PDB file of C-alpha atoms in Angstrom:
ATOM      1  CA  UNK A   1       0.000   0.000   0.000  1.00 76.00           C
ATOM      2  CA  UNK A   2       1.110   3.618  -0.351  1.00 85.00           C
ATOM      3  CA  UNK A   3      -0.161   6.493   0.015  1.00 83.00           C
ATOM      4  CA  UNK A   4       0.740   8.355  -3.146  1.00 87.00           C
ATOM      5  CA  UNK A   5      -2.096   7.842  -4.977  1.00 85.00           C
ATOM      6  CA  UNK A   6      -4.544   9.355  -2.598  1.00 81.00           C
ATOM      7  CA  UNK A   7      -6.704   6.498  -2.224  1.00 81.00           C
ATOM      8  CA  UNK A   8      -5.469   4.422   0.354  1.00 78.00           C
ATOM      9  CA  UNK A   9      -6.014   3.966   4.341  1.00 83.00           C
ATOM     10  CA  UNK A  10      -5.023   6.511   6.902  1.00 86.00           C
ATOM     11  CA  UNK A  11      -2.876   3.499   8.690  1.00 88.00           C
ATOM     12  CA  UNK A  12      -1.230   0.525   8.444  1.00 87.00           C
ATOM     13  CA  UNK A  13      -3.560  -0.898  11.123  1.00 88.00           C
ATOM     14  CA  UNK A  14      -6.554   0.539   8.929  1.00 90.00           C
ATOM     15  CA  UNK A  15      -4.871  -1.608   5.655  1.00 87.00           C
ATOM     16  CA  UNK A  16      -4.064  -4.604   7.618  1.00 85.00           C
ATOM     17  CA  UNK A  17      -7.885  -4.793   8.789  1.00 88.00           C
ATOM     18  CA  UNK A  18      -9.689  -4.263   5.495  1.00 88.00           C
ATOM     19  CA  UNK A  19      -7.123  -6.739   3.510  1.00 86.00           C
ATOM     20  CA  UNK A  20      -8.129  -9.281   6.082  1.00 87.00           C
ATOM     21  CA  UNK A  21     -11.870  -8.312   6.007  1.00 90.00           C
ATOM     22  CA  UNK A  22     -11.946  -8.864   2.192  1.00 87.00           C
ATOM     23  CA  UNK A  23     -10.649 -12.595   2.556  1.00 87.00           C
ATOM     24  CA  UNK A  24      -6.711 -11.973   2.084  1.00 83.00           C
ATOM     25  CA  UNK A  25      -4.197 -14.612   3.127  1.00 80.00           C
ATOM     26  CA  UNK A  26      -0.957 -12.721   1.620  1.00 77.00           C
ATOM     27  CA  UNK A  27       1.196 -10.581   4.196  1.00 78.00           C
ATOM     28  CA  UNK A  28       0.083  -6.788   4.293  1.00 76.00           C
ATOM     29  CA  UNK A  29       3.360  -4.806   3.658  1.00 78.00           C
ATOM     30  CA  UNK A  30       3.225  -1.034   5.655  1.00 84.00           C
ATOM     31  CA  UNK A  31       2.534   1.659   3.465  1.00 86.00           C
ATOM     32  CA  UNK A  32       5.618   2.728   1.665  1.00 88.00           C
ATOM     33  CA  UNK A  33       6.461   5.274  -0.988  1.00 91.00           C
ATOM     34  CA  UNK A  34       6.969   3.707  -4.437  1.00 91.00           C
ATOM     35  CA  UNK A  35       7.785   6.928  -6.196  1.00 93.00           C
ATOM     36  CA  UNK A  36      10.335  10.209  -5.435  1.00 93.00           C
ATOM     37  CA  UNK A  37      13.353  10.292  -2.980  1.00 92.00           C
ATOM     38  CA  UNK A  38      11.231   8.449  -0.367  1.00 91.00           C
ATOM     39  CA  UNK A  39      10.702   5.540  -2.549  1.00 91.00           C
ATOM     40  CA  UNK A  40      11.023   2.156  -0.386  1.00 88.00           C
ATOM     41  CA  UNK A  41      13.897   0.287  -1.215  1.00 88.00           C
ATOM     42  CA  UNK A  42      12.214  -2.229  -2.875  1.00 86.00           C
ATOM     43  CA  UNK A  43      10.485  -0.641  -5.414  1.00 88.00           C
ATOM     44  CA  UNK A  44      14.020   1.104  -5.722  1.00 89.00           C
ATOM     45  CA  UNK A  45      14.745  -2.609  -6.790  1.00 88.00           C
ATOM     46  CA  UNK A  46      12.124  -3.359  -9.318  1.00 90.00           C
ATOM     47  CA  UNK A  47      11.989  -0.267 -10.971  1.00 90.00           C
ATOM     48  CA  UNK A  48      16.422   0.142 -11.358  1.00 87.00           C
ATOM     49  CA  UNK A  49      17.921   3.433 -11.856  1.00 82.00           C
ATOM     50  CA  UNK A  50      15.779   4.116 -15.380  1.00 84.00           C
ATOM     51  CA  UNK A  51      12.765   2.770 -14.418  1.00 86.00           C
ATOM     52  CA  UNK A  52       9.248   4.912 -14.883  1.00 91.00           C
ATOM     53  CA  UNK A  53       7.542   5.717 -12.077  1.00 92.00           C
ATOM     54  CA  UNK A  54       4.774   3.613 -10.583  1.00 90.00           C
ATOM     55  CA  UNK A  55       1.786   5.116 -12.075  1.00 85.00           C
ATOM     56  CA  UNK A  56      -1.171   3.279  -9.845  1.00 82.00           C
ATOM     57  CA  UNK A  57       0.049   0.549  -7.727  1.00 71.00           C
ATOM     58  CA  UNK A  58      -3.431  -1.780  -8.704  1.00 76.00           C
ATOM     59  CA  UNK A  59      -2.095  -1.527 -12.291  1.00 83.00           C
ATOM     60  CA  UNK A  60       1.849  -2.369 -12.346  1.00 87.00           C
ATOM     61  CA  UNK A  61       2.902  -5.857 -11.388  1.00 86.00           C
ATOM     62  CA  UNK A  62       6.085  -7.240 -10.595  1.00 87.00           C
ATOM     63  CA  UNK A  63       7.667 -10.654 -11.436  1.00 87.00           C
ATOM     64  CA  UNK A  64      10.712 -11.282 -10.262  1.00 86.00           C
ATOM     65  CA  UNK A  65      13.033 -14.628 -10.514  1.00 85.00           C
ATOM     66  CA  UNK A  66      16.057 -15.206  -8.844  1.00 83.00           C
ATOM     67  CA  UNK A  67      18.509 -17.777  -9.315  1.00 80.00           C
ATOM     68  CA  UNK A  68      22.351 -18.048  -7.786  1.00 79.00           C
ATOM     69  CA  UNK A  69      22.334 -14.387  -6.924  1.00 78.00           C
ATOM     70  CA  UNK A  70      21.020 -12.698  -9.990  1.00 83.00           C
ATOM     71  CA  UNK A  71      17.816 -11.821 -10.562  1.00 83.00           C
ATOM     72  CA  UNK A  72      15.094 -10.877 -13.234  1.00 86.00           C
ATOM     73  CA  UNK A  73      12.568  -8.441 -13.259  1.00 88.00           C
ATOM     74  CA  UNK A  74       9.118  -8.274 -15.369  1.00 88.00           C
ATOM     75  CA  UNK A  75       7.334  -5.279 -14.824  1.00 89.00           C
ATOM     76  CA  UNK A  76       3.582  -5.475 -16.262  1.00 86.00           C
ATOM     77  CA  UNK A  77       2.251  -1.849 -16.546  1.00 86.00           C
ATOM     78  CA  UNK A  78      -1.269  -1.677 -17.262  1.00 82.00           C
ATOM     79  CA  UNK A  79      -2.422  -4.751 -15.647  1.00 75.00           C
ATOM     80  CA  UNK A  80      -5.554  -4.403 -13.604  1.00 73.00           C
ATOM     81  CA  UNK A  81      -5.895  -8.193 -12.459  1.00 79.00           C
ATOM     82  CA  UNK A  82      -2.969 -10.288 -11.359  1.00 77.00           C
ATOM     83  CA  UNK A  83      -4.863 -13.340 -13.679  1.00 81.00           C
ATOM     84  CA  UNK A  84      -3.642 -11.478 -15.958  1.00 83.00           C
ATOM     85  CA  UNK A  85       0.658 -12.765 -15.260  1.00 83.00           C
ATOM     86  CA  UNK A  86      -0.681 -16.364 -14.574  1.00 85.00           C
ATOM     87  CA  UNK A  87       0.571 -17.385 -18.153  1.00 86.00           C
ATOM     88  CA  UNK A  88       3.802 -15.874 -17.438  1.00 86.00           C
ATOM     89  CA  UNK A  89       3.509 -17.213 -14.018  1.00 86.00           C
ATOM     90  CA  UNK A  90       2.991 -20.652 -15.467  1.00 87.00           C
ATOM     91  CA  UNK A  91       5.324 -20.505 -18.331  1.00 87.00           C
ATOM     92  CA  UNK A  92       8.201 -19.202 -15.113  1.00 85.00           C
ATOM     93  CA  UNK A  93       7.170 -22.459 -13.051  1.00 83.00           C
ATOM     94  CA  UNK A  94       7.076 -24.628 -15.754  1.00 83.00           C
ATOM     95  CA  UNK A  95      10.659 -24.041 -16.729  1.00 82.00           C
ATOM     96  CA  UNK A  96      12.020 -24.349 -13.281  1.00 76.00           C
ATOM     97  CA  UNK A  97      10.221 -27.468 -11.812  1.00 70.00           C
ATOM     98  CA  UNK A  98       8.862 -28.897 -15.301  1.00 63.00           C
ATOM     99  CA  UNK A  99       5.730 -30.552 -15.848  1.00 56.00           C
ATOM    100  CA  UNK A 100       3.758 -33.052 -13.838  1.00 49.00           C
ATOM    101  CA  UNK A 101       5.454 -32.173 -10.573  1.00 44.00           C
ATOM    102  CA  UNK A 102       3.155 -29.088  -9.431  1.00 43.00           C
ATOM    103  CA  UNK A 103       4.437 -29.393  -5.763  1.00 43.00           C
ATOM    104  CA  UNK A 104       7.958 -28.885  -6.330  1.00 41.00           C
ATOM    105  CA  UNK A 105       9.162 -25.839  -4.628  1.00 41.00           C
ATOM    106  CA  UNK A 106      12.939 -24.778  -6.610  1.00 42.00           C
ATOM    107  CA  UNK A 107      14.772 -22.704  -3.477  1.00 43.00           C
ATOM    108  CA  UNK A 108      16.093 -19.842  -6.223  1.00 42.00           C
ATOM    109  CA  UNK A 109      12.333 -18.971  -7.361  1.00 39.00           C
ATOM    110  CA  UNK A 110      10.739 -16.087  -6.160  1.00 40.00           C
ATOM    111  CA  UNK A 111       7.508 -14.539  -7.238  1.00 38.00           C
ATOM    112  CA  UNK A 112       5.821 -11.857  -5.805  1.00 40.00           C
ATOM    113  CA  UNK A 113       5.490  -7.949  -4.690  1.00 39.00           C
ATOM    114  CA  UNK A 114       6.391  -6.430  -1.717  1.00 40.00           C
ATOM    115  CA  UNK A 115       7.357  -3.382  -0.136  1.00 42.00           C
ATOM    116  CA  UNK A 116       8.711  -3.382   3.924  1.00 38.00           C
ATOM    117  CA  UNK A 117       7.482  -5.881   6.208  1.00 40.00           C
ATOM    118  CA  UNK A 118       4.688  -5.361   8.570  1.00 41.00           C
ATOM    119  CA  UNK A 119       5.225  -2.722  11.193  1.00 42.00           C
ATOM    120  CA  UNK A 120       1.026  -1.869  12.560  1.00 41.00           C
ATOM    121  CA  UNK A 121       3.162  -0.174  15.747  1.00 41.00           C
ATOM    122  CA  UNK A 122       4.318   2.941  13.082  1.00 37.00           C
TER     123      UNK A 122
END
């Protein structure tokens, strides 16, 4: 969550609460900047030196591999629903753990976005 797009929470106890009232298993990150000097460091991370800015957070998605150190980043601007990765999603899996074996977890595959963990006390 941030608040740079004027639509979010007051609080990180007010996200945390709604998230979890809509059904929500993931972890709630604290709001974060993900634009300007401010900008969390891991947004700092998926967007690189060059990167655009975030434009809406429900609308840019992050993929993000990671093998032996080294890592690879998709960025998906545009995207309203997160369906809408599952074929690169798939197509990531599929070359890591191959077919047929769907509860294989590789140790150097990493999906997901995230900002800073959890702090409800700030």
């Amino acid at each position: 969550p941030t608040g740079q797009f004027d639509q979010e929470l007051d609080t990180n106890e007010a996200v945390k609460t709604f998230v979890e009232g809509q059904g929500s298993k993931f972890v709630v990150f604290q709001k974060g900047d993900v634009n300007g000097p401010s900008t969390c460091p891991v947004y700092k991370f998926l967007k690189g030196d060059d990167g655009p800015d975030i434009k809406w957070n429900f609308v840019t998605k992050f993929i993000v591999t990671c093998d032996d150190g080294t890592c690879v980043i998709r960025r998906n601007d545009g995207v309203l629903s997160p369906a809408s990765c599952e074929a690169q999603i798939s197509s990531l899996l599929e070359s890591k753990i191959g077919k047929g074996s769907p509860t294989a977890r590789p140790a150097g595959l990493r999906l997901g976005m995230c900002c800073q963990a959890p702090d409800i006390d700030q």
